[in-house]
Amino acid sequence: MDLFLQAAIDEASLGLSEGGIPIGSVLVHQGKIIGRGHNRRVQKGSAILHGEMDALENAGRLPASVYQESVLYTTLSPCSMCSGAILLYGIPKVIIGENQTFMGEESLLEERGVEVEVLNDPSCIQMMTEFIKNKPNLWNEDIGE
């Protein structure tokens, strides 16, 4: 398994253990993780801390050149908010654990020149499938339904 995807999965598992939504993400620059995070909307009472947003926040303020040389790994297809941040900062590549349980804005990212790779990792699919089944109201809140 890809070590960076595994780091994102570890973040997702941490979020689940905290009572949150199991979505994790890492930002990788030149082969090193420079930001990691997980969905913390529940834990922080936040409107915006999806996994990708948390990873970007935890990476801290960076020059545009760093984002433009980075890869974002996420366990789940990015929603419109997170895709907007990817586009805003010019992140050129996104590696997605799975898009079976939720299809985000992959086509928008691709249309704007972002390389998108979907792995459909079984552990990512299982984690989200079980979460959605067990906590449908929390999941619907997270995706704005």
CSV table of N, CA and C in Angstrom, one decimal:
chain,number,residue,atom,x,y,z
A,1,MET,N,0.8,-1.2,0.0
A,1,MET,CA,0.0,0.0,0.0
A,1,MET,C,0.9,1.2,0.0
A,2,ASP,N,0.4,2.2,-0.7
A,2,ASP,CA,1.1,3.5,-0.7
A,2,ASP,C,1.2,4.1,0.7
A,3,LEU,N,2.4,4.5,1.1
A,3,LEU,CA,2.6,5.0,2.4
A,3,LEU,C,1.8,6.3,2.7
A,4,PHE,N,1.6,7.2,1.7
A,4,PHE,CA,0.9,8.4,1.9
A,4,PHE,C,-0.6,8.2,2.0
A,5,LEU,N,-1.1,7.2,1.2
A,5,LEU,CA,-2.5,6.9,1.4
A,5,LEU,C,-2.7,6.3,2.7
A,6,GLN,N,-1.8,5.4,3.2
A,6,GLN,CA,-1.9,4.9,4.5
A,6,GLN,C,-1.9,5.9,5.6
A,7,ALA,N,-1.2,7.0,5.4
A,7,ALA,CA,-1.2,8.1,6.4
A,7,ALA,C,-2.5,8.8,6.4
A,8,ALA,N,-3.1,8.9,5.2
A,8,ALA,CA,-4.5,9.5,5.1
A,8,ALA,C,-5.5,8.6,5.8
A,9,ILE,N,-5.4,7.3,5.6
A,9,ILE,CA,-6.3,6.3,6.2
A,9,ILE,C,-6.1,6.4,7.8
A,10,ASP,N,-4.9,6.5,8.2
A,10,ASP,CA,-4.6,6.6,9.7
A,10,ASP,C,-5.3,7.9,10.2
A,11,GLU,N,-5.2,9.0,9.5
A,11,GLU,CA,-5.9,10.2,9.9
A,11,GLU,C,-7.4,9.9,10.0
A,12,ALA,N,-8.0,9.3,9.0
A,12,ALA,CA,-9.4,9.0,9.0
A,12,ALA,C,-9.8,8.1,10.2
A,13,SER,N,-9.0,7.1,10.5
A,13,SER,CA,-9.3,6.3,11.6
A,13,SER,C,-9.2,7.1,12.9
A,14,LEU,N,-8.3,8.0,13.0
A,14,LEU,CA,-8.2,8.8,14.2
A,14,LEU,C,-9.4,9.7,14.3
A,15,GLY,N,-9.9,10.2,13.2
A,15,GLY,CA,-11.2,11.0,13.3
A,15,GLY,C,-12.3,10.2,13.8
A,16,LEU,N,-12.4,9.0,13.3
A,16,LEU,CA,-13.5,8.1,13.7
A,16,LEU,C,-13.4,7.8,15.2
A,17,SER,N,-12.2,7.5,15.7
A,17,SER,CA,-12.0,7.2,17.1
A,17,SER,C,-12.3,8.4,18.0
A,18,GLU,N,-12.3,9.6,17.4
A,18,GLU,CA,-12.7,10.8,18.2
A,18,GLU,C,-14.2,11.1,18.1
A,19,GLY,N,-14.9,10.3,17.4
A,19,GLY,CA,-16.3,10.5,17.3
A,19,GLY,C,-16.7,11.3,16.1
A,20,GLY,N,-15.8,11.5,15.2
A,20,GLY,CA,-16.0,12.3,14.0
A,20,GLY,C,-16.2,11.4,12.7
A,21,ILE,N,-16.1,12.1,11.6
A,21,ILE,CA,-16.4,11.5,10.3
A,21,ILE,C,-15.0,11.0,9.8
A,22,PRO,N,-14.9,9.7,9.3
A,22,PRO,CA,-13.7,9.1,9.0
A,22,PRO,C,-13.2,9.4,7.6
A,23,ILE,N,-12.7,10.7,7.5
A,23,ILE,CA,-12.1,11.1,6.2
A,23,ILE,C,-10.8,11.8,6.6
A,24,GLY,N,-9.7,11.3,5.9
A,24,GLY,CA,-8.3,11.8,6.2
A,24,GLY,C,-7.6,12.3,5.0
A,25,SER,N,-6.6,13.1,5.2
A,25,SER,CA,-5.9,13.7,4.1
A,25,SER,C,-4.5,14.0,4.5
A,26,VAL,N,-3.5,14.0,3.5
A,26,VAL,CA,-2.2,14.5,3.8
A,26,VAL,C,-1.7,15.2,2.5
A,27,LEU,N,-1.0,16.3,2.8
A,27,LEU,CA,-0.4,17.1,1.7
A,27,LEU,C,1.1,16.7,1.7
A,28,VAL,N,1.5,16.3,0.5
A,28,VAL,CA,2.9,15.8,0.3
A,28,VAL,C,3.7,16.7,-0.7
A,29,HIS,N,4.9,17.1,-0.2
A,29,HIS,CA,5.7,18.0,-1.0
A,29,HIS,C,7.1,17.3,-1.1
A,30,GLN,N,7.6,17.1,-2.3
A,30,GLN,CA,8.9,16.5,-2.5
A,30,GLN,C,9.1,15.2,-1.6
A,31,GLY,N,8.1,14.4,-1.6
A,31,GLY,CA,8.2,13.1,-1.0
A,31,GLY,C,8.1,13.1,0.5
A,32,LYS,N,7.6,14.3,1.1
A,32,LYS,CA,7.5,14.3,2.6
A,32,LYS,C,6.1,14.9,2.9
A,33,ILE,N,5.5,14.4,3.9
A,33,ILE,CA,4.2,14.9,4.4
A,33,ILE,C,4.5,16.3,5.1
A,34,ILE,N,3.8,17.3,4.6
A,34,ILE,CA,4.0,18.6,5.2
A,34,ILE,C,2.7,19.1,5.9
A,35,GLY,N,1.6,18.4,5.7
A,35,GLY,CA,0.4,18.7,6.4
A,35,GLY,C,-0.5,17.4,6.4
A,36,ARG,N,-1.1,17.2,7.6
A,36,ARG,CA,-2.0,16.1,7.7
A,36,ARG,C,-3.2,16.5,8.5
A,37,GLY,N,-4.3,15.8,8.2
A,37,GLY,CA,-5.5,16.2,8.9
A,37,GLY,C,-6.6,15.2,8.7
A,38,HIS,N,-7.7,15.4,9.4
A,38,HIS,CA,-8.9,14.6,9.3
A,38,HIS,C,-10.1,15.5,9.5
A,39,ASN,N,-11.3,15.0,9.1
A,39,ASN,CA,-12.5,15.7,9.2
A,39,ASN,C,-12.7,15.9,10.7
A,40,ARG,N,-12.8,17.2,11.1
A,40,ARG,CA,-13.0,17.5,12.5
A,40,ARG,C,-14.2,18.5,12.7
A,41,ARG,N,-15.2,18.4,11.9
A,41,ARG,CA,-16.4,19.2,12.0
A,41,ARG,C,-17.0,18.9,13.3
A,42,VAL,N,-17.2,17.6,13.7
A,42,VAL,CA,-17.8,17.3,14.9
A,42,VAL,C,-17.0,17.7,16.1
A,43,GLN,N,-15.7,17.3,16.1
A,43,GLN,CA,-14.8,17.5,17.2
A,43,GLN,C,-14.7,19.0,17.6
A,44,LYS,N,-14.6,19.9,16.5
A,44,LYS,CA,-14.4,21.3,16.7
A,44,LYS,C,-15.6,22.2,16.6
A,45,GLY,N,-16.7,21.5,16.3
A,45,GLY,CA,-17.9,22.3,16.0
A,45,GLY,C,-17.7,23.2,14.8
A,46,SER,N,-17.0,22.7,13.8
A,46,SER,CA,-16.6,23.5,12.7
A,46,SER,C,-17.5,23.3,11.5
A,47,ALA,N,-17.7,24.4,10.7
A,47,ALA,CA,-18.4,24.3,9.4
A,47,ALA,C,-17.6,23.9,8.3
A,48,ILE,N,-16.3,24.0,8.4
A,48,ILE,CA,-15.4,23.8,7.2
A,48,ILE,C,-14.3,22.8,7.4
A,49,LEU,N,-14.0,22.2,8.5
A,49,LEU,CA,-12.9,21.3,8.7
A,49,LEU,C,-13.1,19.9,8.2
A,50,HIS,N,-13.2,19.8,6.9
A,50,HIS,CA,-13.2,18.5,6.2
A,50,HIS,C,-11.7,18.1,6.3
A,51,GLY,N,-11.5,16.8,5.9
A,51,GLY,CA,-10.1,16.3,6.0
A,51,GLY,C,-9.1,17.1,5.2
A,52,GLU,N,-9.4,17.4,4.0
A,52,GLU,CA,-8.5,18.2,3.1
A,52,GLU,C,-8.2,19.6,3.7
A,53,MET,N,-9.3,20.2,4.2
A,53,MET,CA,-9.1,21.5,4.7
A,53,MET,C,-8.3,21.5,6.0
A,54,ASP,N,-8.4,20.5,6.8
A,54,ASP,CA,-7.6,20.3,8.0
A,54,ASP,C,-6.2,20.1,7.7
A,55,ALA,N,-5.9,19.3,6.6
A,55,ALA,CA,-4.5,19.0,6.2
A,55,ALA,C,-3.9,20.3,5.7
A,56,LEU,N,-4.6,21.1,4.9
A,56,LEU,CA,-4.1,22.4,4.4
A,56,LEU,C,-3.8,23.3,5.6
A,57,GLU,N,-4.8,23.4,6.5
A,57,GLU,CA,-4.6,24.3,7.7
A,57,GLU,C,-3.4,23.9,8.5
A,58,ASN,N,-3.2,22.6,8.7
A,58,ASN,CA,-2.1,22.1,9.5
A,58,ASN,C,-0.8,22.2,8.8
A,59,ALA,N,-0.8,22.4,7.5
A,59,ALA,CA,0.5,22.6,6.8
A,59,ALA,C,0.9,24.0,7.0
A,60,GLY,N,0.0,24.9,7.4
A,60,GLY,CA,0.4,26.3,7.7
A,60,GLY,C,0.4,27.1,6.4
A,61,ARG,N,0.8,28.3,6.6
A,61,ARG,CA,0.9,29.3,5.4
A,61,ARG,C,2.1,28.9,4.6
A,62,LEU,N,1.9,28.7,3.3
A,62,LEU,CA,3.0,28.3,2.4
A,62,LEU,C,3.0,29.1,1.2
A,63,PRO,N,4.2,29.3,0.6
A,63,PRO,CA,4.2,30.0,-0.7
A,63,PRO,C,3.5,29.2,-1.8
A,64,ALA,N,3.0,29.9,-2.8
A,64,ALA,CA,2.3,29.2,-3.9
A,64,ALA,C,3.2,28.2,-4.6
A,65,SER,N,4.5,28.4,-4.6
A,65,SER,CA,5.3,27.4,-5.3
A,65,SER,C,5.3,26.1,-4.6
A,66,VAL,N,5.1,26.0,-3.3
A,66,VAL,CA,5.1,24.7,-2.6
A,66,VAL,C,3.8,24.0,-3.0
A,67,TYR,N,2.6,24.7,-2.9
A,67,TYR,CA,1.4,24.0,-3.3
A,67,TYR,C,1.5,23.5,-4.8
A,68,GLN,N,2.1,24.3,-5.6
A,68,GLN,CA,2.2,23.9,-7.0
A,68,GLN,C,3.1,22.7,-7.3
A,69,GLU,N,3.8,22.3,-6.3
A,69,GLU,CA,4.7,21.1,-6.4
A,69,GLU,C,4.2,20.0,-5.5
A,70,SER,N,3.0,20.1,-5.0
A,70,SER,CA,2.5,19.1,-4.0
A,70,SER,C,1.5,18.2,-4.6
A,71,VAL,N,1.2,17.1,-3.8
A,71,VAL,CA,0.2,16.1,-4.1
A,71,VAL,C,-0.7,16.0,-2.9
A,72,LEU,N,-2.0,16.1,-3.1
A,72,LEU,CA,-2.9,15.9,-2.0
A,72,LEU,C,-3.5,14.5,-2.0
A,73,TYR,N,-3.3,13.8,-0.9
A,73,TYR,CA,-3.9,12.5,-0.8
A,73,TYR,C,-5.2,12.6,0.1
A,74,THR,N,-6.3,12.0,-0.3
A,74,THR,CA,-7.5,12.1,0.5
A,74,THR,C,-8.2,10.7,0.4
A,75,THR,N,-8.8,10.3,1.5
A,75,THR,CA,-9.4,9.0,1.5
A,75,THR,C,-10.7,9.0,0.8
A,76,LEU,N,-11.3,10.2,0.5
A,76,LEU,CA,-12.6,10.2,-0.1
A,76,LEU,C,-12.6,11.3,-1.2
A,77,SER,N,-13.3,11.2,-2.3
A,77,SER,CA,-13.4,12.1,-3.3
A,77,SER,C,-13.8,13.5,-2.8
A,78,PRO,N,-13.0,14.6,-3.1
A,78,PRO,CA,-13.2,15.9,-2.5
A,78,PRO,C,-14.5,16.6,-2.9
A,79,CYS,N,-15.2,17.1,-1.9
A,79,CYS,CA,-16.4,17.9,-2.2
A,79,CYS,C,-16.1,19.2,-2.9
A,80,SER,N,-17.1,20.0,-3.1
A,80,SER,CA,-16.9,21.2,-3.9
A,80,SER,C,-16.0,22.2,-3.1
A,81,MET,N,-16.2,22.3,-1.7
A,81,MET,CA,-15.4,23.2,-0.9
A,81,MET,C,-13.9,22.8,-1.0
A,82,CYS,N,-13.6,21.6,-0.8
A,82,CYS,CA,-12.2,21.1,-0.8
A,82,CYS,C,-11.6,21.2,-2.2
A,83,SER,N,-12.4,20.9,-3.2
A,83,SER,CA,-11.9,21.0,-4.6
A,83,SER,C,-11.6,22.5,-4.9
A,84,GLY,N,-12.4,23.4,-4.4
A,84,GLY,CA,-12.1,24.8,-4.5
A,84,GLY,C,-10.8,25.2,-3.9
A,85,ALA,N,-10.5,24.7,-2.8
A,85,ALA,CA,-9.2,25.0,-2.1
A,85,ALA,C,-8.0,24.4,-3.0
A,86,ILE,N,-8.2,23.2,-3.5
A,86,ILE,CA,-7.2,22.6,-4.4
A,86,ILE,C,-7.0,23.5,-5.6
A,87,LEU,N,-8.0,24.0,-6.2
A,87,LEU,CA,-7.9,24.8,-7.3
A,87,LEU,C,-7.3,26.2,-7.0
A,88,LEU,N,-7.7,26.8,-5.9
A,88,LEU,CA,-7.2,28.0,-5.4
A,88,LEU,C,-5.7,28.0,-5.2
A,89,TYR,N,-5.2,27.0,-4.6
A,89,TYR,CA,-3.8,26.9,-4.3
A,89,TYR,C,-3.0,26.2,-5.4
A,90,GLY,N,-3.6,25.8,-6.5
A,90,GLY,CA,-2.9,25.3,-7.6
A,90,GLY,C,-2.2,23.9,-7.4
A,91,ILE,N,-2.8,23.1,-6.5
A,91,ILE,CA,-2.3,21.8,-6.2
A,91,ILE,C,-2.5,20.9,-7.5
A,92,PRO,N,-1.5,20.4,-8.1
A,92,PRO,CA,-1.6,19.8,-9.5
A,92,PRO,C,-2.1,18.4,-9.5
A,93,LYS,N,-2.0,17.7,-8.4
A,93,LYS,CA,-2.4,16.2,-8.4
A,93,LYS,C,-3.1,15.9,-7.1
A,94,VAL,N,-4.2,15.1,-7.2
A,94,VAL,CA,-4.9,14.6,-6.1
A,94,VAL,C,-5.1,13.1,-6.2
A,95,ILE,N,-4.7,12.4,-5.2
A,95,ILE,CA,-4.9,10.9,-5.2
A,95,ILE,C,-6.0,10.6,-4.2
A,96,ILE,N,-7.0,9.9,-4.7
A,96,ILE,CA,-8.2,9.7,-3.9
A,96,ILE,C,-8.3,8.2,-3.5
A,97,GLY,N,-8.6,8.0,-2.2
A,97,GLY,CA,-8.7,6.6,-1.8
A,97,GLY,C,-9.9,5.9,-2.4
A,98,GLU,N,-11.1,6.6,-2.4
A,98,GLU,CA,-12.3,6.0,-3.1
A,98,GLU,C,-13.3,7.1,-3.4
A,99,ASN,N,-14.1,6.7,-4.4
A,99,ASN,CA,-15.2,7.6,-4.8
A,99,ASN,C,-16.5,6.8,-5.0
A,100,GLN,N,-16.6,5.6,-4.4
A,100,GLN,CA,-17.8,4.8,-4.5
A,100,GLN,C,-18.9,5.2,-3.6
A,101,THR,N,-18.5,5.7,-2.4
A,101,THR,CA,-19.6,6.1,-1.4
A,101,THR,C,-19.9,7.6,-1.6
A,102,PHE,N,-19.1,8.4,-2.2
A,102,PHE,CA,-19.3,9.8,-2.5
A,102,PHE,C,-18.5,10.2,-3.7
A,103,MET,N,-19.2,10.8,-4.7
A,103,MET,CA,-18.5,11.4,-5.8
A,103,MET,C,-18.4,12.9,-5.7
A,104,GLY,N,-17.2,13.4,-5.5
A,104,GLY,CA,-17.0,14.8,-5.4
A,104,GLY,C,-16.9,15.5,-6.7
A,105,GLU,N,-16.1,16.5,-6.7
A,105,GLU,CA,-15.9,17.4,-7.9
A,105,GLU,C,-14.7,16.9,-8.8
A,106,GLU,N,-14.6,15.6,-9.0
A,106,GLU,CA,-13.4,15.2,-9.8
A,106,GLU,C,-13.4,15.7,-11.2
A,107,SER,N,-14.6,15.8,-11.8
A,107,SER,CA,-14.6,16.3,-13.2
A,107,SER,C,-14.2,17.8,-13.3
A,108,LEU,N,-14.6,18.6,-12.3
A,108,LEU,CA,-14.2,20.0,-12.2
A,108,LEU,C,-12.7,20.1,-12.1
A,109,LEU,N,-12.1,19.3,-11.2
A,109,LEU,CA,-10.7,19.3,-11.0
A,109,LEU,C,-10.0,18.9,-12.3
A,110,GLU,N,-10.4,17.9,-13.0
A,110,GLU,CA,-9.8,17.5,-14.2
A,110,GLU,C,-10.0,18.5,-15.3
A,111,GLU,N,-11.1,19.1,-15.4
A,111,GLU,CA,-11.4,20.2,-16.4
A,111,GLU,C,-10.4,21.4,-16.2
A,112,ARG,N,-10.0,21.6,-14.9
A,112,ARG,CA,-9.1,22.7,-14.6
A,112,ARG,C,-7.6,22.3,-14.6
A,113,GLY,N,-7.4,21.1,-15.1
A,113,GLY,CA,-6.0,20.6,-15.3
A,113,GLY,C,-5.3,19.9,-14.1
A,114,VAL,N,-6.1,19.5,-13.1
A,114,VAL,CA,-5.6,18.8,-12.0
A,114,VAL,C,-5.6,17.3,-12.4
A,115,GLU,N,-4.5,16.6,-12.1
A,115,GLU,CA,-4.4,15.2,-12.3
A,115,GLU,C,-5.1,14.5,-11.2
A,116,VAL,N,-6.1,13.7,-11.5
A,116,VAL,CA,-6.9,13.0,-10.5
A,116,VAL,C,-6.7,11.5,-10.6
A,117,GLU,N,-6.3,10.8,-9.6
A,117,GLU,CA,-6.1,9.4,-9.6
A,117,GLU,C,-7.0,8.8,-8.5
A,118,VAL,N,-7.8,7.8,-8.9
A,118,VAL,CA,-8.7,7.2,-7.9
A,118,VAL,C,-8.3,5.7,-7.7
A,119,LEU,N,-8.0,5.4,-6.5
A,119,LEU,CA,-7.5,4.1,-6.2
A,119,LEU,C,-8.5,3.0,-5.8
A,120,ASN,N,-9.7,3.5,-5.4
A,120,ASN,CA,-10.8,2.6,-4.9
A,120,ASN,C,-10.2,1.5,-4.0
A,121,ASP,N,-9.6,2.0,-2.9
A,121,ASP,CA,-9.0,1.2,-1.9
A,121,ASP,C,-10.1,0.5,-1.1
A,122,PRO,N,-10.0,-0.8,-0.9
A,122,PRO,CA,-11.1,-1.5,-0.2
A,122,PRO,C,-11.3,-1.0,1.3
A,123,SER,N,-10.2,-0.7,2.0
A,123,SER,CA,-10.3,-0.2,3.3
A,123,SER,C,-11.0,1.1,3.4
A,124,CYS,N,-10.7,2.0,2.5
A,124,CYS,CA,-11.4,3.3,2.4
A,124,CYS,C,-12.9,3.1,2.2
A,125,ILE,N,-13.2,2.3,1.2
A,125,ILE,CA,-14.7,2.0,0.9
A,125,ILE,C,-15.4,1.4,2.1
A,126,GLN,N,-14.8,0.4,2.8
A,126,GLN,CA,-15.4,-0.2,3.9
A,126,GLN,C,-15.6,0.8,5.1
A,127,MET,N,-14.6,1.6,5.3
A,127,MET,CA,-14.7,2.6,6.5
A,127,MET,C,-15.9,3.5,6.2
A,128,MET,N,-16.0,4.0,5.0
A,128,MET,CA,-17.1,5.0,4.7
A,128,MET,C,-18.5,4.3,4.7
A,129,THR,N,-18.5,3.1,4.1
A,129,THR,CA,-19.8,2.4,4.0
A,129,THR,C,-20.3,2.1,5.3
A,130,GLU,N,-19.5,1.6,6.3
A,130,GLU,CA,-19.9,1.4,7.6
A,130,GLU,C,-20.3,2.6,8.3
A,131,PHE,N,-19.6,3.7,8.1
A,131,PHE,CA,-19.9,5.0,8.8
A,131,PHE,C,-21.3,5.5,8.3
A,132,ILE,N,-21.5,5.5,7.0
A,132,ILE,CA,-22.7,6.0,6.4
A,132,ILE,C,-23.9,5.2,6.9
A,133,LYS,N,-23.7,3.9,7.0
A,133,LYS,CA,-24.8,3.0,7.5
A,133,LYS,C,-25.1,3.3,9.0
A,134,ASN,N,-24.1,3.5,9.8
A,134,ASN,CA,-24.2,3.6,11.2
A,134,ASN,C,-24.7,5.1,11.6
A,135,LYS,N,-24.3,6.1,10.8
A,135,LYS,CA,-24.5,7.4,11.2
A,135,LYS,C,-25.0,8.3,10.0
A,136,PRO,N,-26.1,7.9,9.4
A,136,PRO,CA,-26.6,8.6,8.2
A,136,PRO,C,-26.9,10.0,8.4
A,137,ASN,N,-27.4,10.4,9.5
A,137,ASN,CA,-27.7,11.8,9.8
A,137,ASN,C,-26.4,12.7,9.8
A,138,LEU,N,-25.4,12.2,10.5
A,138,LEU,CA,-24.1,12.9,10.6
A,138,LEU,C,-23.5,13.0,9.2
A,139,TRP,N,-23.6,11.9,8.4
A,139,TRP,CA,-23.0,12.0,7.1
A,139,TRP,C,-23.7,13.0,6.2
A,140,ASN,N,-25.1,13.0,6.3
A,140,ASN,CA,-25.8,13.9,5.4
A,140,ASN,C,-25.5,15.4,5.8
A,141,GLU,N,-25.3,15.6,7.1
A,141,GLU,CA,-25.0,17.0,7.6
A,141,GLU,C,-23.6,17.4,6.9
A,142,ASP,N,-22.7,16.4,6.9
A,142,ASP,CA,-21.3,16.8,6.4
A,142,ASP,C,-21.3,17.1,5.0
A,143,ILE,N,-22.2,16.5,4.2
A,143,ILE,CA,-22.2,16.8,2.7
A,143,ILE,C,-23.3,17.7,2.3
A,144,GLY,N,-24.0,18.4,3.3
A,144,GLY,CA,-24.9,19.4,3.0
A,144,GLY,C,-26.3,19.0,2.6
A,145,GLU,N,-26.7,17.8,3.1
A,145,GLU,CA,-28.0,17.3,2.7
A,145,GLU,C,-28.9,17.3,3.9
